[in-house]
PDB file of N, CA and C in Angstrom:
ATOM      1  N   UNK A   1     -18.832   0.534  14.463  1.00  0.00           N
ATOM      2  CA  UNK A   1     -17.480   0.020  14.649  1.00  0.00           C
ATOM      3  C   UNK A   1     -16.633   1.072  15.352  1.00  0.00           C
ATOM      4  N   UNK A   2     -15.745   0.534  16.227  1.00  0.00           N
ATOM      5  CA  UNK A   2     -14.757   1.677  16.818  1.00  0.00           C
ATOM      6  C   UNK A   2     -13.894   2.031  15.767  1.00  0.00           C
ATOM      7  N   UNK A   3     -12.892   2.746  16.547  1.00  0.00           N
ATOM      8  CA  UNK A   3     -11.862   3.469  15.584  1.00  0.00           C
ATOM      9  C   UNK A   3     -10.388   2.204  15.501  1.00  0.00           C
ATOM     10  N   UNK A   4     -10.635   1.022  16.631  1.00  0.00           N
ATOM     11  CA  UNK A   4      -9.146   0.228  16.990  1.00  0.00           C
ATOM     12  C   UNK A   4     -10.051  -1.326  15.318  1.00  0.00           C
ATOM     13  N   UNK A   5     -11.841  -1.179  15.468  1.00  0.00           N
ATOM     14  CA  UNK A   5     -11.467  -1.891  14.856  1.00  0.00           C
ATOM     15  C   UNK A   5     -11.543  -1.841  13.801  1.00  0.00           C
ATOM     16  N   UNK A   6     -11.617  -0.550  13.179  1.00  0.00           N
ATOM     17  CA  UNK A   6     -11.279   0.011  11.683  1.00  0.00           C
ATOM     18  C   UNK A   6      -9.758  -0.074  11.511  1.00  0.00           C
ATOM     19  N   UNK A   7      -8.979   0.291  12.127  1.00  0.00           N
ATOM     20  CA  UNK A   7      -7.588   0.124  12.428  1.00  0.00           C
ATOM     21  C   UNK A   7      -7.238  -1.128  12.030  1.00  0.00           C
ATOM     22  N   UNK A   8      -7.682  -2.215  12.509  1.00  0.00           N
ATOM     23  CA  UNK A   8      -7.441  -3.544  12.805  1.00  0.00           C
ATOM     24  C   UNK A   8      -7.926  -3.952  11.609  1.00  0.00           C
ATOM     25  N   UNK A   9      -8.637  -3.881  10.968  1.00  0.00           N
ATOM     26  CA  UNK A   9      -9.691  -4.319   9.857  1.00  0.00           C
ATOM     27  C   UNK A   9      -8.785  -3.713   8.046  1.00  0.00           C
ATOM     28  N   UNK A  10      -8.398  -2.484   8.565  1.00  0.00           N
ATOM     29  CA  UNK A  10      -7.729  -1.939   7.480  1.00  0.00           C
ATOM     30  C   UNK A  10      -5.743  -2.819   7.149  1.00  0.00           C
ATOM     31  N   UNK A  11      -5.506  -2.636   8.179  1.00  0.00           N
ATOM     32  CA  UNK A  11      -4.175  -3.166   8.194  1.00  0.00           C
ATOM     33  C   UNK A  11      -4.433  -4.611   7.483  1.00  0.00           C
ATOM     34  N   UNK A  12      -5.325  -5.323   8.350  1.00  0.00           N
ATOM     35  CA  UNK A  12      -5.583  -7.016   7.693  1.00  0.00           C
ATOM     36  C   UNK A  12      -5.824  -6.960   6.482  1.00  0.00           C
ATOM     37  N   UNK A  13      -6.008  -5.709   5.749  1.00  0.00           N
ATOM     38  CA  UNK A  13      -6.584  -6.183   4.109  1.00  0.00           C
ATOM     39  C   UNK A  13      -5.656  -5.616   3.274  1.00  0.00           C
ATOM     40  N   UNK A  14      -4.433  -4.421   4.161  1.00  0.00           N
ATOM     41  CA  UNK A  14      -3.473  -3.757   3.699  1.00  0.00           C
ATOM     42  C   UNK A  14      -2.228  -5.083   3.399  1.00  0.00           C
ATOM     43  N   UNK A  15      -2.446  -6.089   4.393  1.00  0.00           N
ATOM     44  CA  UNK A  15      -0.982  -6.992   4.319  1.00  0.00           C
ATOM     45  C   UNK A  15      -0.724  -7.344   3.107  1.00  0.00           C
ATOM     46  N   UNK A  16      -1.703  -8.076   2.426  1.00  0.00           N
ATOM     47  CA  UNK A  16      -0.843  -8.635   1.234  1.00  0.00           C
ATOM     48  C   UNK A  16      -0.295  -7.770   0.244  1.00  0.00           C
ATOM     49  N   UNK A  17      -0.747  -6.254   0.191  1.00  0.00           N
ATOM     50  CA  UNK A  17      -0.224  -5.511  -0.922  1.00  0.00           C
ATOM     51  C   UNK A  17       1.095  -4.806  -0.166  1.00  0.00           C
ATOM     52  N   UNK A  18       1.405  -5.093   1.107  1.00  0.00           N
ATOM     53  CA  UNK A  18       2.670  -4.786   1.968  1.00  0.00           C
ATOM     54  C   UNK A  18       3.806  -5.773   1.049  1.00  0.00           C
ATOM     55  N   UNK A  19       3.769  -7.146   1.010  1.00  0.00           N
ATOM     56  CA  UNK A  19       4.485  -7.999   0.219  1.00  0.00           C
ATOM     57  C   UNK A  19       4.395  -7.664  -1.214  1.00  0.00           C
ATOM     58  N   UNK A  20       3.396  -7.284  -1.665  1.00  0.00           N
ATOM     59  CA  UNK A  20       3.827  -7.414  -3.296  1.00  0.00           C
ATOM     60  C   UNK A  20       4.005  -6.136  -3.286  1.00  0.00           C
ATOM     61  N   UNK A  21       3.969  -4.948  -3.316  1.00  0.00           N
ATOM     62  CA  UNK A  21       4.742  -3.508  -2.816  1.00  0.00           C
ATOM     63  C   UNK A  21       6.171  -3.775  -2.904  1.00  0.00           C
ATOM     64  N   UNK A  22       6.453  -4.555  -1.724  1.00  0.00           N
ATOM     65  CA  UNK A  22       7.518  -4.559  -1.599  1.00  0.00           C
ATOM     66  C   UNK A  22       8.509  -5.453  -2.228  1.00  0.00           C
ATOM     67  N   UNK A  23       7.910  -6.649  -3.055  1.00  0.00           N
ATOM     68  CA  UNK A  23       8.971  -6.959  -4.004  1.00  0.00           C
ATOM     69  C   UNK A  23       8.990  -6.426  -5.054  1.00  0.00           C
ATOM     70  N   UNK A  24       7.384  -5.553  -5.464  1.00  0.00           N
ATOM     71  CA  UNK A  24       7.526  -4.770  -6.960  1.00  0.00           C
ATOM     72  C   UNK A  24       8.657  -3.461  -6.867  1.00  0.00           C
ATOM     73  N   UNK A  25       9.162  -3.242  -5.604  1.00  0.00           N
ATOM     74  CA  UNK A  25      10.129  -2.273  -5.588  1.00  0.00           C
ATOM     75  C   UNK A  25      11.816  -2.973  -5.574  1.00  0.00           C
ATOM     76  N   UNK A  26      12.100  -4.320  -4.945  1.00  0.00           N
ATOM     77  CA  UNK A  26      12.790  -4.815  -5.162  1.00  0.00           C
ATOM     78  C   UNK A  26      13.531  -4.954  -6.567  1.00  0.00           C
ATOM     79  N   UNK A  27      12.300  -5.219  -7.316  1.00  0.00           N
ATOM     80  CA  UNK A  27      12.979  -5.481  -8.910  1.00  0.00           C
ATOM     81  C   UNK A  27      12.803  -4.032  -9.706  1.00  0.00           C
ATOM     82  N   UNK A  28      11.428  -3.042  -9.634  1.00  0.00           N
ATOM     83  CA  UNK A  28      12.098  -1.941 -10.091  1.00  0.00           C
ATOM     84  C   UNK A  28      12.738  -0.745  -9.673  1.00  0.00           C
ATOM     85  N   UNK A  29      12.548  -0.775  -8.429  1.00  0.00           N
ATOM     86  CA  UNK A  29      12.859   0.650  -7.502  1.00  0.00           C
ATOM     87  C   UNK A  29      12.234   1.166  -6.739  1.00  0.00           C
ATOM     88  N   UNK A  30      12.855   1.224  -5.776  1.00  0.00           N
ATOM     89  CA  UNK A  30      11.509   2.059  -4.717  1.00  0.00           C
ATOM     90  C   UNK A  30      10.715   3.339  -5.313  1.00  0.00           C
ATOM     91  N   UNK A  31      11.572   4.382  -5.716  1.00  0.00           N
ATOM     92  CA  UNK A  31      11.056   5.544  -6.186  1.00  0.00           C
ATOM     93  C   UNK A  31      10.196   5.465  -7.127  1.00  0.00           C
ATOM     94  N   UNK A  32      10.122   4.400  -8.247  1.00  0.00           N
ATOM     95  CA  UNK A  32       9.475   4.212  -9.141  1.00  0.00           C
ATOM     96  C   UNK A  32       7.789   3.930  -8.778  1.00  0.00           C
ATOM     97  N   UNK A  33       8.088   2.874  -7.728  1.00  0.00           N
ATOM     98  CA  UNK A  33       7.114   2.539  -6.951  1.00  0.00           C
ATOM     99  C   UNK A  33       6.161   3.463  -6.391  1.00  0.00           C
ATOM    100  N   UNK A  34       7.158   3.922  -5.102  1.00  0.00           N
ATOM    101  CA  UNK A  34       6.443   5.633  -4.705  1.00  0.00           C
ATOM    102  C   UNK A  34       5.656   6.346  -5.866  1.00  0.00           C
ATOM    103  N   UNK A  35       6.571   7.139  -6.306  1.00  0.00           N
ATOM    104  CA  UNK A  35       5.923   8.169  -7.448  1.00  0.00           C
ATOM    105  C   UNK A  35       4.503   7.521  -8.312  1.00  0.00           C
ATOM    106  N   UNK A  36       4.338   5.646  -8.893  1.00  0.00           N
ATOM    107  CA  UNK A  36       3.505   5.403  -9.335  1.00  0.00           C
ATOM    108  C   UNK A  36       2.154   5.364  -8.167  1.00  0.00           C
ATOM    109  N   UNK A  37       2.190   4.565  -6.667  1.00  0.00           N
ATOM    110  CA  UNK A  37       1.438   5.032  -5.932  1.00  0.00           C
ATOM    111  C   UNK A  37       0.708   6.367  -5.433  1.00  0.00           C
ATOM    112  N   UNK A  38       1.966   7.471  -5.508  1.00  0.00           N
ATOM    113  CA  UNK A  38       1.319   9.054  -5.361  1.00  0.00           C
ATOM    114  C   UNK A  38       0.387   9.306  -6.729  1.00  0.00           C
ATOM    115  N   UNK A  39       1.285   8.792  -7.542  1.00  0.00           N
ATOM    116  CA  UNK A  39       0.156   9.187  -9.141  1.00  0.00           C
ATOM    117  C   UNK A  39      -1.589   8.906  -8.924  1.00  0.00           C
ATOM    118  N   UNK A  40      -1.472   7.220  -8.711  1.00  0.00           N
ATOM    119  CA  UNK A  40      -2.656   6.615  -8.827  1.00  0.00           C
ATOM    120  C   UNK A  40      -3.988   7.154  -7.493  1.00  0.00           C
ATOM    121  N   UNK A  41      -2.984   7.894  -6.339  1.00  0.00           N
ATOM    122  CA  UNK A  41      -3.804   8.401  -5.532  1.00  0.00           C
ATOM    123  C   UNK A  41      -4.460   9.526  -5.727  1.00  0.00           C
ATOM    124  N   UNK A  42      -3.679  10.602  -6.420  1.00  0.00           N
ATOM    125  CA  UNK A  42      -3.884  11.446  -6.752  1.00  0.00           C
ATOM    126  C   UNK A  42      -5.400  11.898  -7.757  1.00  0.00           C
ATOM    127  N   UNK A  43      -4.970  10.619  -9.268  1.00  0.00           N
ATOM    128  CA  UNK A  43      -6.300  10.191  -9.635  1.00  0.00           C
ATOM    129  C   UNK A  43      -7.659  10.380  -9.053  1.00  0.00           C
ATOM    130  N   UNK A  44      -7.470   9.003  -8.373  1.00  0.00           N
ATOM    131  CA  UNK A  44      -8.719   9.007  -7.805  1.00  0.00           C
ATOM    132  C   UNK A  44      -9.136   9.868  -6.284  1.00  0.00           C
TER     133      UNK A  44
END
């Protein structure tokens, strides 16, 4: 696989957690959000 269609391939599976991301920050906070994403990366 190239590098445009790893690119392409990653984004398409990134979208739906773009929407729920972004209303789970709506109702509790962005920062809350952030900081729990850096956590869980960190983890693993």
């Amino acid at each position: 696989m190239t590098a445009y269609t790893l690119m392409a391939l990653a984004l398409l599976l990134d979208m739906p957690f773009f929407a729920l991301f972004g209303a789970l920050s709506d109702r509790i906070g962005r920062k809350k959000v952030i900081m729990c994403v850096l956590f869980l990366a960190s983890v693993t």
